Amino acid sequence: MLDRIISELGPWNWMVLGIALLVMEVVAPGIFMLWIGIAALIIGAVSLLIWDAGFWTWQIQILAFLALSLVSAYVGTKLVGGRQDPTDQPLLNRRGAQMIGKMATLAEPIKDGRGRIKLGDTLWRVSGPDLPAGTQVRVTGAADTDLELTVEAV
C-alpha cells in the first residue's frame, strides 16, 4: 500500500514530506525540523524538474536529501544559532546568582545543613553550617536551579 502511494505521488513525495516537517516545526518549535523540511522541499523541486532522468533514482534522491539536510541544518545553525550577543545584564534571569554577596539574617535556624533566610520580600532556602535563627549570614553561592542559596556566617 505504501509503495503504491509513493509511486502515485512521484516527485510530490518530497513536497509532502517537506510540508509535514514544516508543520511539525510549527507544532513543536525548535528550529531544527525547519531546515530538514526546506531540504525536502528543495529535493521535491529538483525532482519535479528532472523526474524522468535515468540517474534520478530513489537512492540518489535519498542521498541528496541527506546531504542537503546536513548542509541546510549547518547553515541554519550559523544563521540563527550564532547570535549570542553579550548583554549588559548577564544575571537577569538568574535570581539566585543575583543574591551572591548579599547579607541577610536567618529567619529559620539552619539544622542538618538546611534553613531559610529572608532577602527582600522572599524567603529563600539555604544550605550551610548549622546556625541559630537571627544569625547574620552572607550568600556565597546559588544552585543552578536558583532554588537554594549557600550561606556562611559573617
N, CA and C of each residue as an Amber inpcrd file, in Angstrom:
protein
   462
   0.8180000  -1.1920000   0.0000000   0.0000000   0.0000000   0.0000000
   0.8670000   1.2640000   0.0000000   1.8810000   1.2620000   0.8630000
   2.7700000   2.4220000   0.9330000   3.5260000   2.5930000  -0.3810000
   3.9410000   1.4830000  -0.9800000   4.6320000   1.5550000  -2.2730000
   3.7440000   2.2000000  -3.3260000   2.4720000   1.8500000  -3.3020000
   1.5400000   2.4000000  -4.2860000   1.3860000   3.9180000  -4.1180000
   1.2660000   4.3600000  -2.8580000   1.1290000   5.7980000  -2.5890000
   2.3730000   6.5400000  -3.0490000   3.5440000   5.9770000  -2.7400000
   4.8020000   6.6290000  -3.1230000   4.9320000   6.6900000  -4.6420000
   4.5880000   5.6080000  -5.3200000   4.7240000   5.6100000  -6.7900000
   3.6910000   6.5350000  -7.4430000   2.5040000   6.6640000  -6.8580000
   1.4870000   7.5450000  -7.4350000   1.8250000   9.0250000  -7.2340000
   2.4210000   9.3490000  -6.0980000   2.7540000  10.7380000  -5.8330000
   3.9850000  11.1980000  -6.6090000   4.8900000  10.2890000  -6.8960000
   6.0840000  10.6340000  -7.6640000   6.9050000  11.6900000  -6.9470000
   7.2880000  12.7480000  -7.6610000   8.1370000  13.7680000  -7.0410000
   7.4340000  14.5520000  -5.9380000   6.1390000  14.4430000  -5.8750000
   5.4000000  15.1740000  -4.8400000   5.6030000  14.5680000  -3.4570000
   6.1870000  13.3640000  -3.3830000   6.5070000  12.7780000  -2.0770000
   7.3640000  13.7180000  -1.2450000   8.3510000  14.3120000  -1.9200000
   9.2550000  15.2110000  -1.2160000   8.5350000  16.4710000  -0.7670000
   7.6220000  16.9380000  -1.5700000   6.8540000  18.1320000  -1.1820000
   5.9860000  17.8330000   0.0430000   5.3450000  16.6720000   0.0360000
   4.5080000  16.2690000   1.1710000   5.3690000  16.1310000   2.4190000
   6.5470000  15.4880000   2.2840000   7.4450000  15.3440000   3.4300000
   7.9030000  16.7080000   3.9370000   8.2750000  17.5970000   3.0190000
   8.7210000  18.9310000   3.4130000   7.6520000  19.7070000   4.1510000
   6.4320000  19.6570000   3.6460000   5.3340000  20.3700000   4.3060000
   5.0270000  19.7410000   5.6600000   5.0750000  18.4050000   5.7430000
   4.8410000  17.7330000   7.0250000   5.9040000  18.1410000   8.0520000
   7.1500000  18.2400000   7.6150000   8.2080000  18.6670000   8.5380000
   8.0300000  20.1190000   8.9650000   7.6020000  20.9710000   8.0600000
   7.3530000  22.3640000   8.4170000   6.1850000  22.4820000   9.3880000
   5.1600000  21.6630000   9.1960000   4.0330000  21.6570000  10.1360000
   4.4950000  21.1700000  11.5050000   5.3590000  20.1490000  11.5160000
   5.8940000  19.6710000  12.7940000   6.6890000  20.7720000  13.4980000
   7.3910000  21.5850000  12.7350000   8.1490000  22.6980000  13.3140000
   7.2070000  23.7250000  13.9330000   6.0630000  23.9600000  13.2910000
   5.0950000  24.9090000  13.8340000   4.4750000  24.3620000  15.1150000
   4.1700000  23.0570000  15.1350000   3.5330000  22.4430000  16.2960000
   4.5090000  22.3550000  17.4730000   5.7360000  21.9510000  17.1980000
   6.7420000  21.8110000  18.2550000   7.9990000  22.5550000  17.8290000
   8.0290000  23.8690000  18.0230000   9.1530000  24.6610000  17.5270000
  10.4670000  24.3150000  18.2060000  11.4910000  24.2660000  17.4100000
  12.8230000  24.0240000  17.9150000  13.8660000  24.4390000  16.8940000
  13.4260000  24.9450000  15.7780000  14.2420000  25.4290000  14.6730000
  15.1820000  24.3430000  14.1660000  14.7140000  23.1040000  14.1610000
  15.5170000  22.0270000  13.5880000  14.7920000  21.3990000  12.4090000
  13.5230000  21.0830000  12.5860000  12.7460000  20.4810000  11.5020000
  12.5860000  21.4460000  10.3360000  12.6930000  22.7270000  10.6080000
  12.5960000  23.7340000   9.5600000  13.6180000  23.4810000   8.4680000
  14.8580000  23.2510000   8.8570000  15.9420000  23.0960000   7.8780000
  15.8140000  21.7810000   7.1200000  15.3700000  20.7290000   7.7900000
  15.1740000  19.4510000   7.1020000  13.9840000  19.5580000   6.1590000
  12.9430000  20.2670000   6.5770000  11.7840000  20.4850000   5.7070000
  12.1490000  21.2790000   4.4680000  12.9970000  22.2860000   4.6340000
  13.4460000  23.0650000   3.4820000  14.2420000  22.1770000   2.5350000
  15.0840000  21.2920000   3.0820000  15.8470000  20.3650000   2.2400000
  14.9050000  19.4530000   1.4560000  13.8530000  18.9680000   2.0950000
  12.8850000  18.1020000   1.4030000  12.1700000  18.8700000   0.2940000
  11.8180000  20.1150000   0.5490000  11.1560000  20.9210000  -0.4780000
  12.0850000  21.1880000  -1.6660000  13.3650000  21.4050000  -1.4010000
  14.3230000  21.6130000  -2.4930000  14.4770000  20.3490000  -3.3220000
  14.5830000  19.2010000  -2.6560000  14.6730000  17.9300000  -3.3890000
  13.3960000  17.7040000  -4.1850000  12.2490000  18.0950000  -3.6260000
  10.9910000  17.9820000  -4.3610000  10.9770000  18.8470000  -5.6050000
  11.4920000  20.0640000  -5.4880000  11.5410000  20.9620000  -6.6500000
  12.4770000  20.4130000  -7.7230000  13.6290000  19.8960000  -7.2890000
  14.5600000  19.2930000  -8.2510000  13.9240000  18.0680000  -8.8910000
  13.2130000  17.2840000  -8.1010000  12.5500000  16.0830000  -8.6300000
  11.5010000  16.4350000  -9.6730000  10.7820000  17.5210000  -9.4670000
   9.7950000  17.9450000 -10.4620000  10.4650000  18.2730000 -11.7930000
  11.6760000  18.8270000 -11.7250000  12.3850000  19.2190000 -12.9460000
  13.0200000  18.0310000 -13.6690000  13.5930000  17.1060000 -12.9340000
  14.3430000  16.0230000 -13.5790000  13.8170000  14.6410000 -13.2210000
  12.5270000  14.5020000 -13.0050000  11.9450000  13.2260000 -12.5710000
  12.2140000  12.0940000 -13.5600000  12.2020000  12.3640000 -14.8260000
  12.3600000  11.3040000 -15.8240000  13.8150000  10.9950000 -16.1470000
  14.7480000  11.7060000 -15.5540000  16.1630000  11.4280000 -15.8150000
  16.5220000  10.0500000 -15.2670000  17.3380000   9.3180000 -16.0150000
  17.6790000   7.9500000 -15.6320000  18.4880000   7.8470000 -14.3560000
  19.2980000   8.8420000 -14.0740000  20.1480000   8.7830000 -12.8830000
  19.4080000   9.1620000 -11.6120000  18.2140000   9.7450000 -11.7040000
  17.4900000  10.2670000 -10.5370000  16.6520000   9.1620000  -9.9030000
  17.3390000   8.1500000  -9.3830000  16.6640000   7.0210000  -8.7350000
  16.3450000   7.3920000  -7.2860000  15.5700000   6.5570000  -6.6320000
  15.2030000   6.8620000  -5.2540000  16.4230000   6.8650000  -4.3400000
  17.4430000   6.0340000  -4.6590000  18.6460000   6.0120000  -3.8430000
  19.3980000   7.3460000  -3.9350000  19.5050000   7.8810000  -5.1490000
  20.1790000   9.1660000  -5.3450000  19.3840000  10.2760000  -4.6650000
  18.0680000  10.2020000  -4.7470000  17.2340000  11.2200000  -4.1050000
  17.4380000  11.2300000  -2.5980000  17.5050000  10.0590000  -1.9940000
  17.6900000   9.9840000  -0.5420000  19.0790000  10.4880000  -0.1580000
  20.1010000  10.1090000  -0.9220000  21.4480000  10.6090000  -0.6320000
  21.5100000  12.1320000  -0.7680000  20.8810000  12.6570000  -1.8110000
  20.8580000  14.1090000  -1.9990000  20.1030000  14.7790000  -0.8490000
  19.0000000  14.1740000  -0.4360000  18.2230000  14.7260000   0.6840000
  19.0420000  14.7350000   1.9720000  19.7400000  13.6310000   2.2640000
  20.5460000  13.5690000   3.4800000  21.6630000  14.6120000   3.4550000
  22.3420000  14.7240000   2.3220000  23.4190000  15.7100000   2.2110000
  22.8660000  17.1270000   2.3390000  21.7710000  17.4030000   1.6580000
  21.1830000  18.7380000   1.7180000  20.6330000  19.0480000   3.1110000
  20.1350000  18.0380000   3.8150000  19.6660000  18.2400000   5.1900000
  20.8130000  18.6540000   6.1020000  21.9510000  17.9780000   5.9570000
  23.1190000  18.3400000   6.7680000  23.5890000  19.7560000   6.4590000
  23.6570000  20.0790000   5.1740000  24.1100000  21.4140000   4.7790000
  23.1370000  22.4800000   5.2720000  21.8410000  22.2460000   5.0850000
  20.8710000  23.2660000   5.4970000  20.8170000  23.3960000   7.0200000
  20.9680000  22.2960000   7.7510000  20.9950000  22.3890000   9.2170000
  22.2350000  23.1570000   9.6820000  23.3700000  22.9380000   9.0260000
  24.5970000  23.6620000   9.3780000  24.4450000  25.1520000   9.0790000
  23.9520000  25.4600000   7.8900000  23.7660000  26.8680000   7.5130000
  22.7350000  27.5280000   8.4360000  21.6630000  26.8200000   8.7280000
  20.6440000  27.3620000   9.6270000  21.1710000  27.6190000  11.0180000
  22.0330000  26.7230000  11.5120000  22.6370000  26.9270000  12.8250000
  23.5340000  28.1600000  12.8200000  24.2560000  28.3480000  11.7500000
  25.1220000  29.5280000  11.6580000  24.2920000  30.8100000  11.5550000
  23.1720000  30.7490000  10.8430000  22.3350000  31.9380000  10.6850000
  21.5940000  32.2970000  11.9620000  20.9750000  31.3070000  12.5950000
  20.0970000  31.5590000  13.7290000  20.7710000  31.3080000  15.0640000
  21.5070000  30.2110000  15.1730000  22.0660000  29.8110000  16.4600000
  23.2850000  30.5950000  16.8860000  23.9210000  31.3180000  15.9950000
  25.1460000  32.0030000  16.3290000  24.9610000  33.3870000  16.9070000
  23.7750000  33.7480000  17.2790000  23.5330000  35.1120000  17.7850000
  23.5550000  35.1260000  19.3060000  24.7290000  35.0860000  19.8550000
  24.9030000  35.1510000  21.3070000  25.5380000  36.4860000  21.6490000
  24.7710000  37.5430000  21.5250000  25.2770000  38.8800000  21.7900000
  25.5500000  39.0550000  23.2810000  26.6520000  39.7090000  23.6230000
  26.8900000  39.9720000  25.0430000  25.8140000  40.9210000  25.5770000
  25.4810000  40.7240000  26.8350000  24.4260000  41.5260000  27.4390000
  24.9910000  42.3800000  28.5720000  24.3110000  43.4530000  28.8650000
  24.7360000  44.2960000  29.9790000  24.1890000  43.7880000  31.3060000
  23.2950000  42.7860000  31.2640000  22.7350000  42.2030000  32.4810000
  22.8090000  40.6740000  32.3990000  23.9810000  40.0870000  32.5930000
  24.1240000  38.6360000  32.4290000  23.3650000  37.8160000  33.4780000
  23.0060000  38.4070000  34.5960000  22.2970000  37.6750000  35.6550000
  20.8040000  37.9700000  35.6630000  20.2720000  38.5070000  34.5900000
  18.8920000  38.9710000  34.5590000  17.8950000  37.8980000  34.9820000
  17.9690000  36.7290000  34.4630000  17.0030000  35.6710000  34.7770000
  17.5820000  34.6350000  35.7300000  18.5860000  34.9940000  36.4630000
  19.2040000  34.0910000  37.4380000  19.1380000  34.7560000  38.8130000
  17.9730000  34.6640000  39.4180000  17.7380000  35.3810000  40.6750000
  18.6850000  34.9560000  41.7750000  18.9490000  33.6650000  41.8660000
  19.8460000  33.1830000  42.9170000  21.2440000  33.7500000  42.7730000
  21.7500000  33.7990000  41.5590000  23.0870000  34.3440000  41.3170000
  23.1420000  35.8310000  41.6390000  22.0320000  36.5330000  41.5150000
  21.9870000  37.9550000  41.8570000  22.1610000  38.1780000  43.3670000
  21.8620000  37.1640000  44.1580000  21.9060000  37.2980000  45.6170000
  23.2910000  37.0680000  46.1960000  24.2250000  36.5480000  45.4050000
  25.5660000  36.2440000  45.9100000  26.2240000  37.5300000  46.4140000
  26.7560000  37.4350000  47.6410000  27.4190000  38.5780000  48.2590000
  26.5180000  39.3730000  49.1860000  25.2130000  39.1720000  49.1190000
  24.2910000  39.9300000  49.9750000  24.2990000  39.3710000  51.3940000
  24.0030000  40.2550000  52.3400000  23.9260000  39.8880000  53.7440000
  22.4570000  39.7140000  54.1200000  22.1980000  38.7810000  55.0180000
  20.8300000  38.5240000  55.4590000  20.8650000  37.9530000  56.8720000
  19.6830000  37.8960000  57.4710000  19.5250000  37.3040000  58.7950000
  18.7230000  36.0190000  58.6370000  19.1550000  34.9800000  59.3420000
  18.4310000  33.7080000  59.2520000  17.0300000  33.8590000  59.8250000
  16.0210000  33.5480000  59.0440000  14.6330000  33.5840000  59.5080000
  14.3150000  32.2950000  60.2550000  14.9200000  31.2000000  59.8330000
  14.7770000  29.9040000  60.4960000  16.1820000  29.3620000  60.7060000
  16.4230000  28.6360000  61.7760000  17.7750000  28.1240000  62.0190000
  18.1870000  27.1180000  60.9420000  19.4750000  27.0310000  60.7280000
  19.9860000  26.0050000  59.8230000  20.2280000  24.7570000  60.6550000
  19.4510000  23.7260000  60.3960000  19.5800000  22.4450000  61.0870000
  19.8490000  21.3830000  60.0370000  20.8060000  20.5380000  60.3010000
  21.2000000  19.4810000  59.3670000  21.5220000  20.0640000  57.9910000
  22.0960000  21.2640000  57.9810000  22.5430000  21.8770000  56.7410000
  21.5010000  22.6450000  55.9600000  20.2420000  22.7350000  56.4610000
  19.1710000  23.4250000  55.7410000  18.4760000  24.4290000  56.6450000
  18.1120000  25.5830000  56.0520000  17.3900000  26.6140000  56.7890000
  16.7740000  27.6000000  55.8120000  16.3820000  28.7960000  56.3370000
  15.7670000  29.8210000  55.4780000  16.2580000  31.1990000  55.8920000
  16.4090000  32.0600000  54.8720000  16.6970000  33.4650000  55.1100000
  15.6510000  34.2880000  54.3800000  15.5250000  35.5420000  54.8080000
  14.6160000  36.4480000  54.1120000  15.4590000  37.5290000  53.4590000
  15.3530000  37.5920000  52.1290000  16.0160000  38.6380000  51.3500000
  14.9320000  39.3960000  50.6150000  14.8030000  40.6670000  50.9010000
  13.7240000  41.4460000  50.3040000  12.4070000  40.9290000  50.8380000
  11.5240000  40.5430000  49.9560000  10.2280000  40.0030000  50.3810000
  10.1240000  38.5050000  50.1380000  11.2630000  37.8390000  49.9530000
  11.2610000  36.4180000  49.6120000  11.9970000  35.6100000  50.6660000
  11.4140000  34.4830000  51.0450000  12.1000000  33.5190000  51.9010000
  12.8560000  32.5560000  50.9930000  14.1480000  32.4180000  51.2310000
  14.9900000  31.5450000  50.4210000  15.4400000  30.3570000  51.2500000
  15.4280000  29.1840000  50.6220000  16.0330000  28.0240000  51.2710000
  17.5340000  28.1780000  51.1690000  18.2060000  27.8190000  52.2430000
  19.6550000  27.9380000  52.2630000  20.2770000  26.6520000  52.7770000
  21.5210000  26.4710000  52.4070000  22.3120000  25.3830000  52.9610000
  23.5950000  25.9740000  53.5040000  24.1140000  25.3570000  54.5410000
  25.3360000  25.8490000  55.1580000  25.5340000  25.1890000  56.5020000
  26.4740000  25.7060000  57.2830000  26.7090000  25.1250000  58.6080000
  25.5230000  25.4090000  59.5320000  25.2990000  24.5200000  60.4890000
  24.1980000  24.7010000  61.4340000  24.4020000  25.9940000  62.2300000
  23.3950000  26.8580000  62.1760000  23.4290000  28.1530000  62.8570000
  22.0520000  28.4430000  63.4330000  21.9760000  29.2130000  64.5370000
  20.6690000  29.5460000  65.1200000  19.9810000  30.6620000  64.3330000
  18.6590000  30.7650000  64.5010000  17.8890000  31.8290000  63.8610000
  18.3990000  33.1770000  64.3620000  18.3850000  34.1900000  63.4920000
  18.8330000  35.5200000  63.8550000  20.3030000  35.7670000  63.5470000
  21.0290000  34.7540000  63.1140000  22.4510000  34.9130000  62.8000000
  22.6120000  35.6380000  61.4690000  23.5660000  36.5760000  61.4310000
  23.8780000  37.2710000  60.1800000  24.6890000  36.3200000  59.2870000
  24.2770000  36.2010000  58.0240000  24.9680000  35.3350000  57.0720000
  25.2070000  36.0890000  55.7720000  26.1480000  35.5840000  54.9960000
  26.4380000  36.1290000  53.6660000  26.1820000  35.0100000  52.6550000
  25.5210000  35.3670000  51.5580000  25.2500000  34.4010000  50.4890000
  26.5350000  34.2080000  49.6970000  26.9740000  32.9500000  49.5860000
  28.2300000  32.6550000  48.8890000  28.0310000  31.9050000  47.5790000
  26.8380000  31.3980000  47.3560000  26.6030000  30.6560000  46.1190000
  25.1330000  30.3870000  45.9070000  24.8260000  29.9260000  44.7030000
  23.4440000  29.5920000  44.3540000  23.4520000  28.3170000  43.5240000
  22.4470000  27.4790000  43.7570000  22.3120000  26.2610000  42.9630000
  21.9530000  26.6410000  41.5250000  22.2380000  25.7550000  40.5870000
  21.9280000  26.0210000  39.1750000  20.4540000  26.2900000  38.9570000
  19.6120000  25.7100000  39.7830000  18.1730000  25.8860000  39.6220000
  17.6520000  27.1300000  40.3220000  18.5190000  27.8390000  41.0230000
  18.1520000  29.0500000  41.7640000  17.1230000  28.7900000  42.8580000
  17.0200000  27.5550000  43.3120000  16.0490000  27.2510000  44.3630000
  16.6770000  27.2520000  45.7460000  18.0090000  27.2120000  45.8010000
  18.6690000  27.1550000  47.1040000  19.9520000  27.9500000  47.0620000
  20.1890000  28.7090000  48.1170000  21.4040000  29.5050000  48.2340000
  22.3430000  28.8410000  49.2380000  23.6240000  29.0830000  49.0870000
  24.6220000  28.6190000  50.0340000  25.0630000  29.8250000  50.8580000
  25.1270000  29.6570000  52.1790000  25.4750000  30.7870000  53.0540000
  26.6070000  30.3930000  53.9980000  27.2220000  31.4450000  54.5540000
  28.2160000  31.2640000  55.6070000  27.9990000  32.3480000  56.6510000
  28.3860000  32.0690000  57.8800000  28.2370000  33.0500000  58.9670000
  29.1850000  34.2170000  58.7160000  28.7410000  35.3980000  59.1140000
  29.5820000  36.5980000  58.9350000  30.5060000  36.7290000  60.1110000
